[in-house]
């Protein structure tokens, strides 16, 4: 690899100290390196990273921060089909596999082409009100629909490929990818799935019935979650988030259609930490 682009989280790399070290190291080895600071945008087609600033011939996007920063970057730049390489400045992550102490050896491997590309499936979600599209986005980890406002449970009516499945009487529903199975879905009791798998996982959030369980679907299935009517309130309110971001508001009878996205996130891996190793270390810490 010769042409790099760095997306950095300025809150985690205070003063961009580590970012500049990466730039200097790459340029000393006659590699191209450009930098963009990930900042939340209130308006516009992207969320944190402006993909138009990334040259089309970029071979690797280095994401400096952590899993959250990488998730944000993935949603903004996935259509450019440039592989992402995560460097973790926080706690041990599943996506950002390299820490501060191993940055230079990792950069050497990238420059020597000693890596492999791991493709991760994504989800696309489209929200409809009275049959009209009111919003859509993609997610690498999960799409979550949950109650909004005062504390109360909602009825979420679920369909698969147009066929009625069940009703979750719960605080919300988490629909995740294998990559997202170790995130919010896991904390809600969902299964841990290898990120190399292709499937869609639906998990109720704080269900109020004992028989509510996660359900795993084929990546080719189309899921529909409809906001049901409340017990006392004629119109309930719900909110949809994509990877913990991009909120869409929904009301009773609105529908959220979720299916596998046509694009995939490409993650650069150096094989120094397998998914099993990271999982074992995470479990040991808890």
PDB file of C-alpha atoms in Angstrom:
ATOM      1  CA  UNK A   1       0.000   0.000   0.000  1.00  0.00           C
ATOM      2  CA  UNK A   2       1.241   3.465  -0.915  1.00  0.00           C
ATOM      3  CA  UNK A   3      -1.708   5.844  -0.667  1.00  0.00           C
ATOM      4  CA  UNK A   4      -3.280   6.358   2.762  1.00  0.00           C
ATOM      5  CA  UNK A   5      -6.026   8.524   4.222  1.00  0.00           C
ATOM      6  CA  UNK A   6      -6.440   9.016   7.986  1.00  0.00           C
ATOM      7  CA  UNK A   7      -9.797   9.642   9.641  1.00  0.00           C
ATOM      8  CA  UNK A   8      -9.084  10.667  13.215  1.00  0.00           C
ATOM      9  CA  UNK A   9     -11.175  11.196  16.328  1.00  0.00           C
ATOM     10  CA  UNK A  10      -9.919  14.484  17.749  1.00  0.00           C
ATOM     11  CA  UNK A  11     -11.492  13.806  21.136  1.00  0.00           C
ATOM     12  CA  UNK A  12      -9.450  10.632  21.600  1.00  0.00           C
ATOM     13  CA  UNK A  13      -6.268  11.896  19.971  1.00  0.00           C
ATOM     14  CA  UNK A  14      -5.927  15.195  21.796  1.00  0.00           C
ATOM     15  CA  UNK A  15      -3.787  17.615  19.830  1.00  0.00           C
ATOM     16  CA  UNK A  16      -3.621  15.037  17.021  1.00  0.00           C
ATOM     17  CA  UNK A  17      -0.329  13.809  18.454  1.00  0.00           C
ATOM     18  CA  UNK A  18      -0.711  10.199  17.312  1.00  0.00           C
ATOM     19  CA  UNK A  19      -2.248  11.268  14.011  1.00  0.00           C
ATOM     20  CA  UNK A  20       0.803  13.384  13.162  1.00  0.00           C
ATOM     21  CA  UNK A  21       3.153  10.550  14.128  1.00  0.00           C
ATOM     22  CA  UNK A  22       1.361   8.297  11.651  1.00  0.00           C
ATOM     23  CA  UNK A  23       1.548  10.914   8.913  1.00  0.00           C
ATOM     24  CA  UNK A  24       5.256  11.536   9.509  1.00  0.00           C
ATOM     25  CA  UNK A  25       6.074   7.831   9.576  1.00  0.00           C
ATOM     26  CA  UNK A  26       4.258   7.148   6.304  1.00  0.00           C
ATOM     27  CA  UNK A  27       5.727  10.180   4.563  1.00  0.00           C
ATOM     28  CA  UNK A  28       9.221   9.216   5.734  1.00  0.00           C
ATOM     29  CA  UNK A  29       8.643   5.961   3.871  1.00  0.00           C
ATOM     30  CA  UNK A  30       7.582   7.866   0.734  1.00  0.00           C
ATOM     31  CA  UNK A  31       3.890   7.101   1.165  1.00  0.00           C
ATOM     32  CA  UNK A  32       1.061   9.548   0.644  1.00  0.00           C
ATOM     33  CA  UNK A  33      -0.983  10.400   3.711  1.00  0.00           C
ATOM     34  CA  UNK A  34      -3.876  12.842   4.043  1.00  0.00           C
ATOM     35  CA  UNK A  35      -5.891  13.571   7.179  1.00  0.00           C
ATOM     36  CA  UNK A  36      -9.486  14.430   8.034  1.00  0.00           C
ATOM     37  CA  UNK A  37     -10.902  14.978  11.518  1.00  0.00           C
ATOM     38  CA  UNK A  38     -14.214  13.162  12.095  1.00  0.00           C
ATOM     39  CA  UNK A  39     -16.731  15.739  13.285  1.00  0.00           C
ATOM     40  CA  UNK A  40     -20.480  15.454  13.619  1.00  0.00           C
ATOM     41  CA  UNK A  41     -22.349  17.314  10.896  1.00  0.00           C
ATOM     42  CA  UNK A  42     -25.857  18.599  11.592  1.00  0.00           C
ATOM     43  CA  UNK A  43     -26.833  18.666   7.919  1.00  0.00           C
ATOM     44  CA  UNK A  44     -25.663  17.146   4.670  1.00  0.00           C
ATOM     45  CA  UNK A  45     -25.371  13.720   3.060  1.00  0.00           C
ATOM     46  CA  UNK A  46     -22.703  12.408   5.445  1.00  0.00           C
ATOM     47  CA  UNK A  47     -22.511  12.056   9.219  1.00  0.00           C
ATOM     48  CA  UNK A  48     -18.907  12.526  10.384  1.00  0.00           C
ATOM     49  CA  UNK A  49     -16.583  12.058   7.412  1.00  0.00           C
ATOM     50  CA  UNK A  50     -16.816  13.876   4.087  1.00  0.00           C
ATOM     51  CA  UNK A  51     -16.149  11.135   1.501  1.00  0.00           C
ATOM     52  CA  UNK A  52     -15.577  13.731  -1.229  1.00  0.00           C
ATOM     53  CA  UNK A  53     -12.298  14.675   0.472  1.00  0.00           C
ATOM     54  CA  UNK A  54     -10.957  11.130   0.066  1.00  0.00           C
ATOM     55  CA  UNK A  55      -9.065  10.618  -3.232  1.00  0.00           C
ATOM     56  CA  UNK A  56     -10.496   7.797  -5.335  1.00  0.00           C
ATOM     57  CA  UNK A  57      -7.079   6.129  -5.632  1.00  0.00           C
ATOM     58  CA  UNK A  58      -6.709   5.797  -1.826  1.00  0.00           C
ATOM     59  CA  UNK A  59      -5.679   2.225  -0.972  1.00  0.00           C
ATOM     60  CA  UNK A  60      -6.369   2.259   2.763  1.00  0.00           C
ATOM     61  CA  UNK A  61      -8.339   4.449   5.161  1.00  0.00           C
ATOM     62  CA  UNK A  62      -6.767   4.402   8.621  1.00  0.00           C
ATOM     63  CA  UNK A  63      -9.396   5.115  11.276  1.00  0.00           C
ATOM     64  CA  UNK A  64      -7.909   6.438  14.497  1.00  0.00           C
ATOM     65  CA  UNK A  65     -10.081   6.297  17.631  1.00  0.00           C
ATOM     66  CA  UNK A  66     -11.923   3.075  18.360  1.00  0.00           C
ATOM     67  CA  UNK A  67     -14.775   0.864  17.252  1.00  0.00           C
ATOM     68  CA  UNK A  68     -17.253   3.745  17.448  1.00  0.00           C
ATOM     69  CA  UNK A  69     -15.165   5.952  15.171  1.00  0.00           C
ATOM     70  CA  UNK A  70     -14.777   3.086  12.716  1.00  0.00           C
ATOM     71  CA  UNK A  71     -18.541   2.475  12.684  1.00  0.00           C
ATOM     72  CA  UNK A  72     -19.133   6.135  11.892  1.00  0.00           C
ATOM     73  CA  UNK A  73     -16.533   6.137   9.130  1.00  0.00           C
ATOM     74  CA  UNK A  74     -17.835   2.917   7.587  1.00  0.00           C
ATOM     75  CA  UNK A  75     -21.323   4.351   7.049  1.00  0.00           C
ATOM     76  CA  UNK A  76     -19.952   7.485   5.376  1.00  0.00           C
ATOM     77  CA  UNK A  77     -17.346   5.956   3.059  1.00  0.00           C
ATOM     78  CA  UNK A  78     -18.565   2.406   2.334  1.00  0.00           C
ATOM     79  CA  UNK A  79     -19.653   3.331  -1.199  1.00  0.00           C
ATOM     80  CA  UNK A  80     -16.037   4.204  -2.084  1.00  0.00           C
ATOM     81  CA  UNK A  81     -15.102   0.533  -1.498  1.00  0.00           C
ATOM     82  CA  UNK A  82     -11.804   1.457   0.194  1.00  0.00           C
ATOM     83  CA  UNK A  83     -10.718  -0.902   3.006  1.00  0.00           C
ATOM     84  CA  UNK A  84     -10.678   0.489   6.557  1.00  0.00           C
ATOM     85  CA  UNK A  85      -7.948  -0.163   9.121  1.00  0.00           C
ATOM     86  CA  UNK A  86      -8.773   0.616  12.750  1.00  0.00           C
ATOM     87  CA  UNK A  87      -6.293   1.825  15.364  1.00  0.00           C
ATOM     88  CA  UNK A  88      -7.681   1.762  18.886  1.00  0.00           C
ATOM     89  CA  UNK A  89      -6.985   4.626  21.281  1.00  0.00           C
ATOM     90  CA  UNK A  90      -9.354   3.326  23.954  1.00  0.00           C
ATOM     91  CA  UNK A  91     -10.263  -0.086  25.322  1.00  0.00           C
ATOM     92  CA  UNK A  92      -9.852  -3.338  23.409  1.00  0.00           C
ATOM     93  CA  UNK A  93     -12.113  -3.368  20.380  1.00  0.00           C
ATOM     94  CA  UNK A  94     -13.519  -5.940  17.978  1.00  0.00           C
ATOM     95  CA  UNK A  95     -13.035  -3.778  14.885  1.00  0.00           C
ATOM     96  CA  UNK A  96     -10.004  -1.629  15.688  1.00  0.00           C
ATOM     97  CA  UNK A  97      -7.460  -4.347  16.387  1.00  0.00           C
ATOM     98  CA  UNK A  98      -4.220  -2.343  16.826  1.00  0.00           C
ATOM     99  CA  UNK A  99      -3.360  -0.194  19.868  1.00  0.00           C
ATOM    100  CA  UNK A 100      -0.941   2.726  20.303  1.00  0.00           C
ATOM    101  CA  UNK A 101       1.993   0.470  21.184  1.00  0.00           C
ATOM    102  CA  UNK A 102       1.784  -1.464  17.914  1.00  0.00           C
ATOM    103  CA  UNK A 103       1.165   1.316  15.404  1.00  0.00           C
ATOM    104  CA  UNK A 104       4.552   1.311  13.664  1.00  0.00           C
ATOM    105  CA  UNK A 105       4.772  -2.487  13.183  1.00  0.00           C
ATOM    106  CA  UNK A 106       1.205  -2.370  11.853  1.00  0.00           C
ATOM    107  CA  UNK A 107       2.043   0.402   9.384  1.00  0.00           C
ATOM    108  CA  UNK A 108       5.059  -1.629   8.230  1.00  0.00           C
ATOM    109  CA  UNK A 109       2.782  -4.578   7.461  1.00  0.00           C
ATOM    110  CA  UNK A 110       0.411  -2.361   5.507  1.00  0.00           C
ATOM    111  CA  UNK A 111       3.254  -0.928   3.450  1.00  0.00           C
ATOM    112  CA  UNK A 112       4.620  -4.428   2.853  1.00  0.00           C
ATOM    113  CA  UNK A 113       1.158  -5.680   1.808  1.00  0.00           C
ATOM    114  CA  UNK A 114       1.069  -8.224   4.642  1.00  0.00           C
ATOM    115  CA  UNK A 115      -2.638  -8.115   5.395  1.00  0.00           C
ATOM    116  CA  UNK A 116      -5.979  -9.540   4.316  1.00  0.00           C
ATOM    117  CA  UNK A 117      -9.403  -7.998   3.726  1.00  0.00           C
ATOM    118  CA  UNK A 118     -12.377  -9.040   5.856  1.00  0.00           C
ATOM    119  CA  UNK A 119     -15.764  -8.193   4.317  1.00  0.00           C
ATOM    120  CA  UNK A 120     -18.609  -7.419   6.723  1.00  0.00           C
ATOM    121  CA  UNK A 121     -22.280  -7.384   5.807  1.00  0.00           C
ATOM    122  CA  UNK A 122     -24.315  -4.267   6.554  1.00  0.00           C
ATOM    123  CA  UNK A 123     -28.014  -3.567   7.013  1.00  0.00           C
ATOM    124  CA  UNK A 124     -30.210  -1.025   5.314  1.00  0.00           C
ATOM    125  CA  UNK A 125     -33.324   0.313   7.017  1.00  0.00           C
ATOM    126  CA  UNK A 126     -36.222   2.250   5.487  1.00  0.00           C
ATOM    127  CA  UNK A 127     -38.990   3.816   7.583  1.00  0.00           C
ATOM    128  CA  UNK A 128     -42.495   4.323   6.139  1.00  0.00           C
ATOM    129  CA  UNK A 129     -45.440   6.434   7.327  1.00  0.00           C
ATOM    130  CA  UNK A 130     -48.735   5.625   5.611  1.00  0.00           C
ATOM    131  CA  UNK A 131     -46.785   3.966   2.814  1.00  0.00           C
ATOM    132  CA  UNK A 132     -44.515   6.963   2.264  1.00  0.00           C
ATOM    133  CA  UNK A 133     -40.748   6.713   2.799  1.00  0.00           C
ATOM    134  CA  UNK A 134     -39.757   9.086   5.617  1.00  0.00           C
ATOM    135  CA  UNK A 135     -36.108   8.116   6.052  1.00  0.00           C
ATOM    136  CA  UNK A 136     -33.441   5.510   5.401  1.00  0.00           C
ATOM    137  CA  UNK A 137     -29.845   4.739   6.307  1.00  0.00           C
ATOM    138  CA  UNK A 138     -27.343   1.885   6.626  1.00  0.00           C
ATOM    139  CA  UNK A 139     -25.630   0.279   9.620  1.00  0.00           C
ATOM    140  CA  UNK A 140     -22.636  -1.959  10.184  1.00  0.00           C
ATOM    141  CA  UNK A 141     -23.604  -2.963  13.739  1.00  0.00           C
ATOM    142  CA  UNK A 142     -27.338  -2.635  14.273  1.00  0.00           C
ATOM    143  CA  UNK A 143     -30.612  -0.862  13.664  1.00  0.00           C
ATOM    144  CA  UNK A 144     -32.645  -0.289  16.834  1.00  0.00           C
ATOM    145  CA  UNK A 145     -36.269   0.768  17.123  1.00  0.00           C
ATOM    146  CA  UNK A 146     -37.347   1.700  20.650  1.00  0.00           C
ATOM    147  CA  UNK A 147     -39.913   3.654  22.603  1.00  0.00           C
ATOM    148  CA  UNK A 148     -39.586   7.397  22.891  1.00  0.00           C
ATOM    149  CA  UNK A 149     -40.708   9.626  25.697  1.00  0.00           C
ATOM    150  CA  UNK A 150     -42.157   8.376  28.962  1.00  0.00           C
ATOM    151  CA  UNK A 151     -41.373   4.957  30.387  1.00  0.00           C
ATOM    152  CA  UNK A 152     -43.709   2.355  28.931  1.00  0.00           C
ATOM    153  CA  UNK A 153     -43.535  -0.790  26.849  1.00  0.00           C
ATOM    154  CA  UNK A 154     -44.662  -0.890  23.229  1.00  0.00           C
ATOM    155  CA  UNK A 155     -45.978  -3.604  20.959  1.00  0.00           C
ATOM    156  CA  UNK A 156     -43.636  -4.248  18.042  1.00  0.00           C
ATOM    157  CA  UNK A 157     -45.320  -6.378  15.365  1.00  0.00           C
ATOM    158  CA  UNK A 158     -42.765  -8.357  13.367  1.00  0.00           C
ATOM    159  CA  UNK A 159     -43.016  -9.765   9.840  1.00  0.00           C
ATOM    160  CA  UNK A 160     -40.510 -11.784   7.794  1.00  0.00           C
ATOM    161  CA  UNK A 161     -40.758 -11.726   3.994  1.00  0.00           C
ATOM    162  CA  UNK A 162     -44.277 -10.352   4.342  1.00  0.00           C
ATOM    163  CA  UNK A 163     -45.398 -13.126   6.720  1.00  0.00           C
ATOM    164  CA  UNK A 164     -46.446 -12.409  10.315  1.00  0.00           C
ATOM    165  CA  UNK A 165     -43.891 -13.681  12.867  1.00  0.00           C
ATOM    166  CA  UNK A 166     -44.741 -12.428  16.359  1.00  0.00           C
ATOM    167  CA  UNK A 167     -45.240  -9.436  18.637  1.00  0.00           C
ATOM    168  CA  UNK A 168     -42.583  -8.243  21.068  1.00  0.00           C
ATOM    169  CA  UNK A 169     -44.093  -6.470  24.055  1.00  0.00           C
ATOM    170  CA  UNK A 170     -40.853  -4.680  24.911  1.00  0.00           C
ATOM    171  CA  UNK A 171     -38.889  -1.451  25.188  1.00  0.00           C
ATOM    172  CA  UNK A 172     -37.581  -1.992  21.669  1.00  0.00           C
ATOM    173  CA  UNK A 173     -36.197  -4.330  19.029  1.00  0.00           C
ATOM    174  CA  UNK A 174     -32.535  -4.676  18.030  1.00  0.00           C
ATOM    175  CA  UNK A 175     -31.769  -5.966  14.530  1.00  0.00           C
ATOM    176  CA  UNK A 176     -28.058  -6.631  14.190  1.00  0.00           C
ATOM    177  CA  UNK A 177     -25.414  -8.027  11.873  1.00  0.00           C
ATOM    178  CA  UNK A 178     -22.857 -10.616  13.047  1.00  0.00           C
ATOM    179  CA  UNK A 179     -20.476  -7.675  13.570  1.00  0.00           C
ATOM    180  CA  UNK A 180     -23.043  -6.035  15.839  1.00  0.00           C
ATOM    181  CA  UNK A 181     -23.776  -9.227  17.766  1.00  0.00           C
ATOM    182  CA  UNK A 182     -21.072  -8.308  20.314  1.00  0.00           C
ATOM    183  CA  UNK A 183     -22.554  -4.849  20.911  1.00  0.00           C
ATOM    184  CA  UNK A 184     -25.992  -3.714  22.070  1.00  0.00           C
ATOM    185  CA  UNK A 185     -27.553  -7.006  20.963  1.00  0.00           C
ATOM    186  CA  UNK A 186     -25.284  -8.951  23.327  1.00  0.00           C
ATOM    187  CA  UNK A 187     -26.210  -6.756  26.305  1.00  0.00           C
ATOM    188  CA  UNK A 188     -29.875  -7.489  25.547  1.00  0.00           C
ATOM    189  CA  UNK A 189     -29.278 -11.245  25.667  1.00  0.00           C
ATOM    190  CA  UNK A 190     -28.628 -11.867  21.985  1.00  0.00           C
ATOM    191  CA  UNK A 191     -26.222 -14.548  20.705  1.00  0.00           C
ATOM    192  CA  UNK A 192     -22.540 -13.962  19.915  1.00  0.00           C
ATOM    193  CA  UNK A 193     -21.960 -14.622  16.218  1.00  0.00           C
ATOM    194  CA  UNK A 194     -18.668 -14.789  14.332  1.00  0.00           C
ATOM    195  CA  UNK A 195     -18.293 -11.635  12.203  1.00  0.00           C
ATOM    196  CA  UNK A 196     -17.398 -13.789   9.200  1.00  0.00           C
ATOM    197  CA  UNK A 197     -20.952 -15.207   9.176  1.00  0.00           C
ATOM    198  CA  UNK A 198     -23.847 -13.771   7.169  1.00  0.00           C
ATOM    199  CA  UNK A 199     -27.136 -13.556   9.040  1.00  0.00           C
ATOM    200  CA  UNK A 200     -29.592 -11.100  10.593  1.00  0.00           C
ATOM    201  CA  UNK A 201     -30.287 -11.257  14.338  1.00  0.00           C
ATOM    202  CA  UNK A 202     -33.495  -9.892  15.877  1.00  0.00           C
ATOM    203  CA  UNK A 203     -33.452  -9.408  19.663  1.00  0.00           C
ATOM    204  CA  UNK A 204     -36.155  -7.851  21.874  1.00  0.00           C
ATOM    205  CA  UNK A 205     -34.982  -5.090  24.193  1.00  0.00           C
ATOM    206  CA  UNK A 206     -36.184  -5.617  27.770  1.00  0.00           C
ATOM    207  CA  UNK A 207     -39.130  -7.852  26.751  1.00  0.00           C
ATOM    208  CA  UNK A 208     -42.048  -8.112  29.163  1.00  0.00           C
ATOM    209  CA  UNK A 209     -42.921 -11.703  28.320  1.00  0.00           C
ATOM    210  CA  UNK A 210     -40.852 -14.682  29.462  1.00  0.00           C
ATOM    211  CA  UNK A 211     -40.954 -16.507  26.132  1.00  0.00           C
ATOM    212  CA  UNK A 212     -39.419 -13.683  24.063  1.00  0.00           C
ATOM    213  CA  UNK A 213     -36.164 -14.809  22.466  1.00  0.00           C
ATOM    214  CA  UNK A 214     -33.732 -13.736  19.794  1.00  0.00           C
ATOM    215  CA  UNK A 215     -34.410 -15.046  16.302  1.00  0.00           C
ATOM    216  CA  UNK A 216     -31.722 -15.551  13.648  1.00  0.00           C
ATOM    217  CA  UNK A 217     -32.591 -15.113   9.970  1.00  0.00           C
ATOM    218  CA  UNK A 218     -30.975 -15.672   6.609  1.00  0.00           C
ATOM    219  CA  UNK A 219     -29.179 -12.618   5.170  1.00  0.00           C
ATOM    220  CA  UNK A 220     -31.622 -12.799   2.250  1.00  0.00           C
ATOM    221  CA  UNK A 221     -34.690 -12.324   4.463  1.00  0.00           C
ATOM    222  CA  UNK A 222     -36.565  -9.028   4.667  1.00  0.00           C
ATOM    223  CA  UNK A 223     -37.726  -7.994   8.136  1.00  0.00           C
ATOM    224  CA  UNK A 224     -40.522  -5.568   8.936  1.00  0.00           C
ATOM    225  CA  UNK A 225     -41.098  -4.079  12.394  1.00  0.00           C
ATOM    226  CA  UNK A 226     -44.382  -2.199  12.820  1.00  0.00           C
ATOM    227  CA  UNK A 227     -45.117   0.095  15.753  1.00  0.00           C
ATOM    228  CA  UNK A 228     -48.246  -1.313  17.403  1.00  0.00           C
ATOM    229  CA  UNK A 229     -51.054   0.485  19.189  1.00  0.00           C
ATOM    230  CA  UNK A 230     -50.629   1.291  22.861  1.00  0.00           C
ATOM    231  CA  UNK A 231     -52.920   0.262  25.694  1.00  0.00           C
ATOM    232  CA  UNK A 232     -53.949   3.742  26.755  1.00  0.00           C
ATOM    233  CA  UNK A 233     -52.410   6.087  24.217  1.00  0.00           C
ATOM    234  CA  UNK A 234     -54.020   6.104  20.785  1.00  0.00           C
ATOM    235  CA  UNK A 235     -50.761   6.953  19.039  1.00  0.00           C
ATOM    236  CA  UNK A 236     -47.446   5.666  20.344  1.00  0.00           C
ATOM    237  CA  UNK A 237     -44.068   7.196  19.498  1.00  0.00           C
ATOM    238  CA  UNK A 238     -40.883   5.305  18.670  1.00  0.00           C
ATOM    239  CA  UNK A 239     -37.411   6.208  17.508  1.00  0.00           C
ATOM    240  CA  UNK A 240     -35.006   4.405  15.152  1.00  0.00           C
ATOM    241  CA  UNK A 241     -31.220   4.594  15.404  1.00  0.00           C
ATOM    242  CA  UNK A 242     -28.563   3.314  12.997  1.00  0.00           C
ATOM    243  CA  UNK A 243     -25.348   2.266  14.778  1.00  0.00           C
ATOM    244  CA  UNK A 244     -26.450   4.463  17.683  1.00  0.00           C
ATOM    245  CA  UNK A 245     -26.794   7.478  15.402  1.00  0.00           C
ATOM    246  CA  UNK A 246     -29.156   9.088  12.827  1.00  0.00           C
ATOM    247  CA  UNK A 247     -32.439   9.151  14.670  1.00  0.00           C
ATOM    248  CA  UNK A 248     -35.754   8.728  12.820  1.00  0.00           C
ATOM    249  CA  UNK A 249     -39.069   9.274  14.583  1.00  0.00           C
ATOM    250  CA  UNK A 250     -41.966   6.879  14.034  1.00  0.00           C
ATOM    251  CA  UNK A 251     -45.540   6.562  15.316  1.00  0.00           C
ATOM    252  CA  UNK A 252     -48.188   3.828  15.542  1.00  0.00           C
ATOM    253  CA  UNK A 253     -48.666   1.847  12.300  1.00  0.00           C
ATOM    254  CA  UNK A 254     -45.377   3.123  10.836  1.00  0.00           C
ATOM    255  CA  UNK A 255     -43.181   0.350   9.465  1.00  0.00           C
ATOM    256  CA  UNK A 256     -39.431  -0.182   9.459  1.00  0.00           C
ATOM    257  CA  UNK A 257     -38.150  -2.440   6.653  1.00  0.00           C
ATOM    258  CA  UNK A 258     -34.721  -3.980   7.276  1.00  0.00           C
ATOM    259  CA  UNK A 259     -32.654  -6.104   4.914  1.00  0.00           C
ATOM    260  CA  UNK A 260     -29.083  -6.812   3.972  1.00  0.00           C
ATOM    261  CA  UNK A 261     -27.429  -3.789   2.346  1.00  0.00           C
ATOM    262  CA  UNK A 262     -26.050  -4.042  -1.167  1.00  0.00           C
ATOM    263  CA  UNK A 263     -22.699  -2.701   0.073  1.00  0.00           C
ATOM    264  CA  UNK A 264     -20.219  -4.273   2.486  1.00  0.00           C
ATOM    265  CA  UNK A 265     -17.626  -2.768   4.788  1.00  0.00           C
ATOM    266  CA  UNK A 266     -14.093  -3.917   3.988  1.00  0.00           C
ATOM    267  CA  UNK A 267     -11.893  -4.236   7.093  1.00  0.00           C
ATOM    268  CA  UNK A 268      -8.104  -4.625   6.902  1.00  0.00           C
ATOM    269  CA  UNK A 269      -6.848  -7.374   9.211  1.00  0.00           C
ATOM    270  CA  UNK A 270      -3.261  -8.224  10.150  1.00  0.00           C
ATOM    271  CA  UNK A 271      -4.048 -11.578  11.791  1.00  0.00           C
ATOM    272  CA  UNK A 272      -2.408 -10.551  15.058  1.00  0.00           C
ATOM    273  CA  UNK A 273      -5.674 -10.942  16.965  1.00  0.00           C
ATOM    274  CA  UNK A 274      -8.430 -13.337  15.947  1.00  0.00           C
ATOM    275  CA  UNK A 275     -12.091 -12.830  16.821  1.00  0.00           C
ATOM    276  CA  UNK A 276     -11.819 -15.729  19.285  1.00  0.00           C
ATOM    277  CA  UNK A 277      -8.822 -14.133  21.029  1.00  0.00           C
ATOM    278  CA  UNK A 278     -10.537 -10.781  21.373  1.00  0.00           C
ATOM    279  CA  UNK A 279     -13.703 -12.493  22.619  1.00  0.00           C
ATOM    280  CA  UNK A 280     -11.731 -14.471  25.193  1.00  0.00           C
ATOM    281  CA  UNK A 281     -10.014 -11.326  26.484  1.00  0.00           C
ATOM    282  CA  UNK A 282     -13.319  -9.441  26.664  1.00  0.00           C
ATOM    283  CA  UNK A 283     -14.911 -12.280  28.642  1.00  0.00           C
ATOM    284  CA  UNK A 284     -11.947 -12.437  30.975  1.00  0.00           C
ATOM    285  CA  UNK A 285     -12.261  -8.708  31.694  1.00  0.00           C
ATOM    286  CA  UNK A 286     -15.927  -9.149  32.643  1.00  0.00           C
TER     287      UNK A 286
END
